[in-house]
Coordinates of C-alpha atoms and ligand atoms in Angstrom, one line a residue:
Chain A
M16 CA -72.1 -19.6 69.7
A17 CA -71.0 -16.0 70.2
G18 CA -67.5 -14.7 69.6
I19 CA -65.3 -12.0 68.2
V20 CA -66.3 -10.8 64.7
G21 CA -63.9 -7.9 64.5
Y22 CA -61.0 -6.4 66.4
G23 CA -58.5 -3.5 66.2
A24 CA -55.7 -2.0 68.2
Y25 CA -53.9 1.4 68.4
I26 CA -50.6 2.4 69.8
P27 CA -49.4 6.0 69.6
R28 CA -46.1 6.7 67.8
N29 CA -44.4 8.6 70.6
R30 CA -42.0 6.6 72.8
I31 CA -39.7 7.2 75.7
K32 CA -37.0 4.7 76.6
S33 CA -36.7 3.4 80.2
E34 CA -33.1 4.6 80.2
E35 CA -34.1 8.1 79.5
I36 CA -36.5 8.1 82.5
A37 CA -33.8 6.4 84.7
R38 CA -31.3 9.0 83.7
Q39 CA -33.6 11.8 84.8
W40 CA -33.9 10.4 88.3
G41 CA -30.3 9.2 88.8
K42 CA -31.2 5.6 88.6
D43 CA -29.2 2.8 87.0
P44 CA -30.8 2.3 83.5
Q45 CA -29.6 -1.4 83.3
A46 CA -31.0 -2.3 86.7
I47 CA -34.4 -0.7 85.7
S48 CA -34.8 -2.5 82.4
R49 CA -33.6 -5.8 83.9
G50 CA -36.0 -5.4 86.8
L51 CA -39.1 -4.5 84.8
L52 CA -38.2 -6.0 81.4
I53 CA -39.4 -2.8 79.7
Q54 CA -37.2 -1.1 77.1
E55 CA -39.6 1.7 76.1
K56 CA -43.2 2.7 76.5
S57 CA -45.7 4.5 74.3
V58 CA -46.7 8.1 75.1
P59 CA -49.8 9.8 73.8
G60 CA -49.4 13.0 71.7
L61 CA -50.9 16.2 73.0
D62 CA -53.9 15.5 70.7
E63 CA -54.4 11.8 71.8
D64 CA -56.5 10.5 74.6
T65 CA -58.8 7.6 75.5
I66 CA -61.4 8.8 73.0
T67 CA -59.1 9.2 70.0
I68 CA -57.4 5.8 70.8
S69 CA -60.8 4.1 71.1
V70 CA -61.8 5.6 67.7
A71 CA -58.6 4.4 66.0
A72 CA -59.0 0.9 67.5
G73 CA -62.7 0.8 66.8
R74 CA -62.3 1.7 63.2
G75 CA -59.9 -1.3 62.8
A76 CA -62.5 -3.5 64.5
V77 CA -65.3 -2.3 62.1
A78 CA -63.0 -2.8 59.1
R79 CA -62.1 -6.4 60.1
A80 CA -65.8 -7.2 60.9
G81 CA -67.0 -5.8 57.6
I82 CA -70.4 -5.0 59.2
D83 CA -72.6 -1.9 59.1
P84 CA -71.6 -0.1 62.3
A85 CA -75.2 1.0 62.8
L86 CA -76.0 -2.7 63.7
I87 CA -73.8 -2.4 66.9
G88 CA -76.4 -2.3 69.7
A89 CA -74.0 -1.7 72.6
L90 CA -70.7 0.0 73.0
Y91 CA -68.6 0.1 76.2
I92 CA -65.3 1.7 76.9
G93 CA -63.2 0.6 79.8
S94 CA -60.5 3.1 80.9
E95 CA -59.1 4.8 84.0
S96 CA -58.3 7.9 82.0
H97 CA -61.6 9.0 80.4
P98 CA -61.0 12.6 79.4
Y99 CA -64.1 13.9 81.1
A100 CA -64.9 13.3 84.8
V101 CA -68.6 13.8 83.8
K102 CA -69.6 13.1 80.1
P103 CA -69.1 9.7 78.5
S104 CA -66.2 8.9 76.2
G105 CA -68.6 6.4 74.6
T106 CA -71.0 8.9 73.1
I107 CA -68.2 10.6 71.1
V108 CA -66.7 7.3 70.0
S109 CA -70.1 5.8 69.0
E110 CA -71.0 8.9 67.0
V111 CA -67.6 8.9 65.1
L112 CA -67.9 5.2 64.4
G113 CA -71.4 5.6 63.0
V114 CA -73.0 3.5 65.7
T115 CA -75.5 6.1 67.0
P116 CA -78.3 6.6 67.8
E117 CA -79.7 3.1 68.4
V118 CA -77.1 1.9 70.9
H119 CA -76.6 1.4 74.6
V120 CA -73.4 3.2 75.7
A121 CA -71.5 3.2 79.0
D122 CA -68.0 4.0 80.3
F123 CA -66.5 1.5 82.6
E124 CA -63.7 1.8 85.1
F125 CA -61.8 -0.9 86.9
A126 CA -58.1 0.1 86.9
C127 CA -56.3 -2.1 84.3
K128 CA -59.3 -4.6 84.0
A129 CA -61.8 -2.2 82.5
G130 CA -61.1 -3.3 78.9
T131 CA -61.9 -7.0 79.5
E132 CA -64.8 -5.9 81.7
A133 CA -66.3 -4.0 78.6
M134 CA -65.6 -7.1 76.5
F135 CA -67.3 -9.4 79.0
V136 CA -70.5 -7.3 79.1
A137 CA -70.6 -6.9 75.3
L138 CA -70.3 -10.7 74.9
G139 CA -73.0 -11.3 77.4
L140 CA -75.5 -9.0 75.6
V141 CA -74.8 -10.8 72.3
E142 CA -75.2 -14.2 73.9
S143 CA -78.5 -13.2 75.5
G144 CA -79.8 -12.1 72.1
R145 CA -80.5 -8.6 73.4
V146 CA -78.3 -7.0 70.7
E147 CA -76.9 -8.4 67.4
Y148 CA -73.4 -6.9 67.8
A149 CA -71.7 -5.2 70.7
M150 CA -68.3 -3.5 71.0
G151 CA -66.1 -3.6 74.0
I152 CA -63.0 -1.3 74.1
G153 CA -60.1 -1.0 76.5
A154 CA -58.0 2.1 76.2
D155 CA -55.9 4.3 78.5
T156 CA -53.4 7.1 78.6
S157 CA -52.2 6.4 82.1
Q158 CA -49.9 8.6 84.2
G159 CA -47.3 7.4 86.7
A160 CA -46.1 9.9 89.3
P161 CA -42.6 11.3 88.5
N162 CA -39.8 9.2 90.0
D163 CA -42.3 6.4 90.9
A164 CA -41.8 2.9 89.6
L165 CA -45.0 3.3 87.6
E166 CA -43.5 6.1 85.5
F167 CA -41.4 3.4 83.7
S168 CA -44.5 1.4 82.7
A169 CA -47.7 3.6 82.5
S170 CA -48.3 4.0 78.7
A171 CA -51.0 4.7 76.1
G172 CA -52.9 2.4 73.7
G173 CA -56.0 0.4 73.3
A174 CA -57.9 -2.4 71.5
A175 CA -61.5 -2.8 70.4
Y176 CA -63.5 -6.0 70.0
I177 CA -66.9 -6.5 68.3
F178 CA -68.9 -9.5 69.4
G179 CA -71.5 -11.2 67.3
K180 CA -73.0 -14.7 66.6
E181 CA -72.2 -15.1 62.9
R182 CA -69.0 -15.1 60.7
L183 CA -66.9 -15.4 63.8
L184 CA -63.1 -14.7 63.7
V185 CA -62.7 -16.2 67.2
E186 CA -65.1 -18.4 69.2
V187 CA -65.5 -17.6 72.9
L188 CA -65.5 -21.0 74.6
D189 CA -65.7 -19.9 78.2
T190 CA -65.3 -16.9 80.6
Y191 CA -64.6 -16.6 84.3
S192 CA -64.2 -13.7 86.7
Y193 CA -62.5 -13.7 90.1
T194 CA -63.0 -10.6 92.3
T195 CA -62.1 -9.6 95.9
D196 CA -61.8 -6.3 97.6
T197 CA -58.0 -5.6 97.7
P198 CA -56.6 -2.0 98.1
D199 CA -53.4 -2.5 96.1
F200 CA -53.6 0.5 93.8
W201 CA -56.0 3.5 93.8
R202 CA -56.5 7.2 92.9
R203 CA -58.9 9.3 95.0
E204 CA -61.2 11.8 93.3
G205 CA -59.2 15.0 92.3
E206 CA -55.8 13.4 92.7
F207 CA -53.6 13.6 89.6
Y208 CA -51.5 10.5 90.1
P209 CA -52.4 7.0 91.4
R210 CA -50.9 5.5 94.6
H211 CA -50.0 1.9 95.1
G212 CA -49.1 -0.5 97.9
G213 CA -45.6 -1.2 96.6
R214 CA -44.8 -4.9 97.1
F215 CA -48.4 -5.4 98.2
T216 CA -49.3 -5.1 94.4
G217 CA -47.6 -8.5 93.8
E218 CA -48.6 -11.6 95.7
P219 CA -52.0 -10.6 97.4
A220 CA -53.1 -8.6 94.3
Y221 CA -51.8 -9.5 90.8
F222 CA -50.7 -13.1 91.5
K223 CA -53.7 -14.1 93.6
H224 CA -56.3 -12.9 91.1
V225 CA -54.5 -13.9 87.9
L226 CA -53.7 -17.4 89.2
S227 CA -57.1 -18.0 90.7
A228 CA -59.0 -16.9 87.6
T229 CA -56.8 -18.9 85.3
R230 CA -56.9 -22.0 87.4
A231 CA -60.7 -21.8 87.7
I232 CA -61.3 -21.4 83.9
L233 CA -58.9 -24.2 83.1
D234 CA -60.8 -26.4 85.6
R235 CA -64.2 -25.4 84.3
S236 CA -63.4 -25.7 80.6
G237 CA -61.4 -28.9 81.0
Y238 CA -58.4 -27.6 79.2
K239 CA -54.8 -27.8 80.5
A240 CA -52.0 -25.3 79.9
S241 CA -50.4 -27.3 77.2
D242 CA -53.6 -27.3 75.1
F243 CA -53.1 -23.6 74.3
R244 CA -51.1 -22.1 71.4
H245 CA -51.1 -18.7 73.0
A246 CA -51.6 -17.2 76.5
I247 CA -51.9 -13.5 77.5
F248 CA -51.7 -12.3 81.0
H249 CA -52.1 -8.7 82.1
M250 CA -48.7 -6.9 81.8
P251 CA -48.1 -4.3 84.6
N252 CA -44.4 -4.9 83.8
G253 CA -42.5 -7.6 81.9
K254 CA -41.8 -9.9 84.8
F255 CA -45.2 -10.4 86.4
P256 CA -47.0 -12.1 83.4
L257 CA -44.0 -14.4 82.7
S258 CA -43.9 -15.4 86.4
A259 CA -47.7 -16.0 86.6
G260 CA -47.6 -18.0 83.3
K261 CA -44.8 -20.1 84.5
Q262 CA -46.6 -20.9 87.8
L263 CA -49.6 -22.0 85.7
G264 CA -47.6 -24.3 83.5
F265 CA -47.3 -22.1 80.4
T266 CA -44.1 -21.9 78.4
K267 CA -42.3 -18.7 77.2
E268 CA -43.2 -19.7 73.7
Q269 CA -46.9 -19.8 74.5
M270 CA -46.6 -16.3 76.0
A271 CA -44.2 -14.7 73.5
V272 CA -46.6 -13.2 71.0
G273 CA -49.0 -11.6 73.4
W274 CA -46.1 -10.3 75.7
V275 CA -46.1 -6.8 74.1
V276 CA -45.0 -4.9 77.2
P277 CA -41.2 -4.6 76.5
L278 CA -41.9 -2.2 73.6
M279 CA -45.2 -0.7 74.7
G280 CA -45.3 -0.5 78.5
N281 CA -48.5 -1.1 80.4
S282 CA -51.4 0.6 78.7
Y283 CA -53.7 -0.3 81.6
S284 CA -57.2 -1.2 80.3
G285 CA -55.5 -1.6 76.8
S286 CA -52.8 -3.9 78.0
S287 CA -54.1 -7.5 77.8
P288 CA -56.6 -6.6 75.0
T289 CA -53.7 -5.3 72.9
G290 CA -51.7 -8.5 73.7
L291 CA -54.7 -10.5 72.5
A292 CA -54.8 -8.4 69.3
A293 CA -51.1 -9.2 68.7
V294 CA -52.0 -12.9 69.0
L295 CA -55.0 -12.7 66.7
D296 CA -52.8 -10.9 64.1
I297 CA -50.8 -14.1 63.6
A298 CA -53.0 -17.0 65.0
D299 CA -53.8 -20.0 62.8
P300 CA -57.3 -21.6 62.6
D301 CA -58.2 -23.7 65.6
D302 CA -55.5 -22.2 67.8
L303 CA -56.6 -22.2 71.4
I304 CA -56.0 -18.8 73.2
L305 CA -56.2 -17.9 76.9
I306 CA -56.4 -14.3 78.1
T307 CA -56.5 -13.3 81.8
S308 CA -56.6 -9.6 82.7
F309 CA -56.0 -8.0 86.0
G310 CA -57.4 -4.8 87.5
S311 CA -56.3 -3.4 90.9
G312 CA -59.0 -3.2 93.5
A313 CA -59.0 -6.2 92.5
A314 CA -60.1 -8.8 89.9
S315 CA -59.2 -10.9 86.9
D316 CA -61.3 -11.8 83.9
S317 CA -60.4 -14.9 81.9
F318 CA -61.5 -16.0 78.4
V319 CA -60.8 -19.2 76.6
L320 CA -60.9 -18.5 72.8
R321 CA -60.5 -20.5 69.6
A322 CA -59.5 -19.0 66.3
T323 CA -61.6 -19.8 63.2
D324 CA -60.7 -20.3 59.5
L325 CA -62.0 -16.8 58.8
L326 CA -59.5 -15.0 61.2
P327 CA -56.4 -15.0 59.0
Q328 CA -58.4 -13.7 56.0
R329 CA -59.4 -10.6 57.9
V330 CA -56.1 -9.6 59.6
E331 CA -54.9 -7.4 56.7
R332 CA -57.9 -5.1 56.8
A333 CA -56.4 -3.0 59.6
A334 CA -53.0 -2.2 61.1
T335 CA -51.4 -5.1 63.1
V336 CA -49.9 -4.6 66.6
K337 CA -46.5 -5.5 65.3
S338 CA -46.7 -2.8 62.6
M339 CA -47.4 -0.2 65.3
L340 CA -44.8 -1.4 67.8
E341 CA -42.1 -1.6 65.1
G342 CA -43.3 1.0 62.7
P343 CA -42.6 4.8 62.7
R344 CA -41.7 5.9 66.2
H345 CA -40.7 9.3 67.7
Y346 CA -38.4 9.1 70.7
L347 CA -38.9 11.8 73.3
T348 CA -36.4 13.3 75.8
Y349 CA -37.6 13.5 79.4
G350 CA -38.3 17.2 78.9
E351 CA -40.5 16.6 75.9
Y352 CA -42.2 13.8 77.8
A353 CA -42.9 16.1 80.7
K354 CA -44.5 18.6 78.2
Y355 CA -46.5 15.9 76.4
R356 CA -47.9 14.5 79.7
E357 CA -48.6 18.0 80.9
K358 CA -46.4 17.6 84.0
I359 CA -45.1 21.2 83.5
I360 CA -47.0 24.0 85.3
L361 CA -48.0 26.8 83.0
N362 CA -49.9 30.1 83.4
D363 CA -53.4 30.1 81.9
Chain B
M5 CA -65.6 28.3 69.5
P6 CA -68.8 28.0 71.6
S7 CA -70.1 24.5 72.3
P8 CA -73.2 24.7 70.1
R9 CA -71.2 25.7 67.0
Y10 CA -68.9 22.8 67.5
W11 CA -71.9 20.5 68.0
R12 CA -73.5 21.8 64.7
E13 CA -70.2 21.1 62.8
K14 CA -70.2 17.4 63.9
A15 CA -71.1 16.1 60.4
N16 CA -68.0 17.5 58.8
R17 CA -65.7 17.2 61.9
F18 CA -66.6 13.6 62.7
H19 CA -67.8 12.2 59.4
L20 CA -66.0 14.4 56.8
E21 CA -69.4 15.1 55.2
A22 CA -69.0 17.1 52.0
A23 CA -71.2 18.0 49.1
R24 CA -71.0 17.4 45.3
C25 CA -72.5 20.0 43.1
Q26 CA -75.1 18.6 40.7
G27 CA -74.3 21.4 38.3
C28 CA -70.5 21.2 37.8
G29 CA -69.6 18.1 39.9
G30 CA -67.3 20.1 42.1
V31 CA -66.8 18.8 45.7
T32 CA -67.0 21.3 48.6
F33 CA -66.0 20.7 52.1
P34 CA -67.6 21.5 54.4
A35 CA -70.9 21.3 52.5
R36 CA -72.3 24.7 51.4
T37 CA -75.6 25.9 50.1
I38 CA -74.2 27.7 47.0
C39 CA -71.5 26.2 44.9
P40 CA -68.4 28.5 44.9
A41 CA -67.6 27.5 41.3
C42 CA -71.0 27.6 39.4
R43 CA -73.3 29.1 42.0
G44 CA -75.4 25.9 41.7
T45 CA -77.7 25.1 44.6
E46 CA -78.4 21.3 44.1
F47 CA -76.0 19.1 46.0
E48 CA -75.5 15.4 46.7
T49 CA -74.1 14.5 50.1
L50 CA -70.9 12.4 50.2
Y51 CA -68.3 11.4 52.8
L52 CA -64.6 12.0 52.0
S53 CA -62.3 9.0 52.4
R54 CA -59.9 9.3 55.3
K55 CA -56.9 9.6 53.1
G56 CA -55.4 12.2 50.8
K57 CA -52.4 14.1 49.4
V58 CA -50.9 17.3 50.6
V59 CA -51.5 20.1 48.0
T60 CA -49.7 22.9 49.9
S61 CA -48.4 23.4 53.4
T62 CA -46.8 25.7 55.9
V63 CA -45.2 25.5 59.2
V64 CA -46.6 27.6 62.0
H65 CA -44.0 28.9 64.5
V66 CA -46.1 31.5 66.2
G67 CA -49.7 30.2 66.5
P68 CA -52.7 31.3 68.5
N69 CA -52.0 31.1 72.3
E70 CA -53.9 27.8 72.7
F71 CA -51.7 26.1 70.1
Q72 CA -48.4 27.4 71.4
M73 CA -47.6 24.1 73.1
E74 CA -47.7 22.4 69.7
A75 CA -45.5 24.9 67.8
P76 CA -43.8 24.5 65.4
Y77 CA -46.6 22.6 63.7
A78 CA -47.5 21.9 60.1
M79 CA -50.8 23.0 58.5
A80 CA -51.7 21.7 55.1
V81 CA -54.4 21.7 52.4
V82 CA -55.1 18.0 51.8
E83 CA -57.0 16.7 48.7
T84 CA -58.9 13.4 49.0
P85 CA -59.6 11.1 46.1
E86 CA -63.1 12.6 45.7
G87 CA -61.6 16.0 45.0
G88 CA -62.5 17.5 48.4
R89 CA -60.0 19.8 49.9
L90 CA -59.6 20.4 53.6
M91 CA -57.2 22.4 55.8
V92 CA -55.8 20.2 58.5
Q93 CA -52.9 20.0 60.9
V94 CA -50.4 17.3 60.0
V95 CA -48.9 15.5 63.0
D96 CA -46.8 12.6 64.1
C97 CA -43.9 13.7 61.9
E98 CA -41.3 16.6 61.5
P99 CA -43.3 19.7 60.4
S100 CA -40.6 20.4 57.7
D101 CA -41.3 17.0 56.1
V102 CA -44.9 18.0 55.3
L103 CA -44.6 18.9 51.6
P104 CA -46.8 18.8 48.5
G105 CA -47.4 15.2 47.4
L106 CA -47.1 13.7 50.9
E107 CA -49.7 11.0 51.4
V108 CA -51.6 11.2 54.7
S109 CA -54.4 9.4 56.4
L110 CA -57.0 11.5 58.2
E111 CA -57.1 10.4 61.9
F112 CA -59.5 11.4 64.7
R113 CA -57.7 13.6 67.2
L114 CA -58.2 16.3 69.8
I115 CA -58.2 19.6 68.0
R116 CA -58.5 22.0 71.0
R117 CA -59.8 22.4 74.5
E118 CA -62.4 25.1 75.1
G119 CA -60.5 26.8 77.9
H120 CA -59.4 25.0 81.1
G121 CA -62.8 23.6 82.1
G122 CA -64.7 23.7 78.8
I123 CA -65.5 21.0 76.3
L124 CA -63.0 19.1 74.3
C125 CA -63.2 19.6 70.5
Y126 CA -62.3 16.7 68.2
G127 CA -61.8 16.4 64.5
H128 CA -59.5 15.0 61.9
K129 CA -55.8 15.6 61.4
G130 CA -53.3 14.3 58.8
V131 CA -50.8 11.6 59.7
P132 CA -48.2 10.6 57.1
V133 CA -48.9 7.1 55.8
G134 CA -46.3 4.3 56.6
Ligands
LIG401 ZN1 -71.0 23.8 40.9

């Protein structure tokens, strides 16, 4: 059986509070945090991007796996904020991690689902026997347009997963993907900020795909909601995953650990993978874990996972999600945030 | 920095490749062909660990144009456990807190952009531990 042999996550230290963004635009800070259930979000430094976040998360994954990185035969990075329009993020990350040159590399893009997409393909290549180990990474430094609802949530972070067949930390029991063509959120070539369909992003997009994928994988695998110790659903805001989970029969307790959005925001391709990393940081052997991602456009990937005895022994080899969410933080004013996110027009 | 030069420096920028002199044991970073201490020419390749202590530091208030957005920022000479010393920017903290003895980890970050449409140059910077 194939599964996860190593994982790592990274969240930048800069933060901005929802109330600081609300104040800038004359909105009621309480109404915003109550509506979105987001207190603060991570912000990349001027020197952080999808590539540096992928390296930081990837180094954690290699440390927890304890393998020679040269044995990784495939590396995929899912992101909607690859720093180059043409030139892969994956070549730089592979080289820094010591994975090159015998490796198949590609950059993936599928709005917020690109991370689980990379994991899905990496797992498949390991299962087929084509490669011994494969890494799937989800990372983003996403931008929301100023004074748009997305500005309160679009954040930065990522997680990396190495798949293999031996010395598993987590077994992958089943996977399922549910995809339709749904124009709920997009960014045309050359546009700086994405656009979205407002309320259309809810029922026909997020809920339809998350609920359909999760119901199908439960049906296929024969498990019911109450069998799981932890469940993670993609977190575009605080409310959507809790509402989807409730409709599927999951309790708040089952969702609590992976629900990292109130202190992190939505790190897009990094969102549900980072929630999963937070769960793996504290999971007990034999815990059943469900993760369902969502990417606009639109689709969901679901995984049914089971923690092994080895998992708790490997956690301390890299930084935990909790240590990064609650560790040293630097709070930005809106002005500093505008500078960090390069929203200020400068002369060359 | 033209792209080919950045590319040639990948071994030290990406992997912290250094050299230990077979004559006097001194570690040089980046690797050199002649040891600055004993003029020896026999070296063993080693990779510095991604952690170290600040030996000396300064705060740059007026930097080169392309780093002006980051000013004020701290620059420091960091010594790794192998005895290798490298000059790095120290980030994710108050520049005035970067003082000798500060423990840092060396993290992979964007160093500079080669103009508006040029390549992105990456390398390591210090981040205070904890
Ligand atoms: Zn010497």
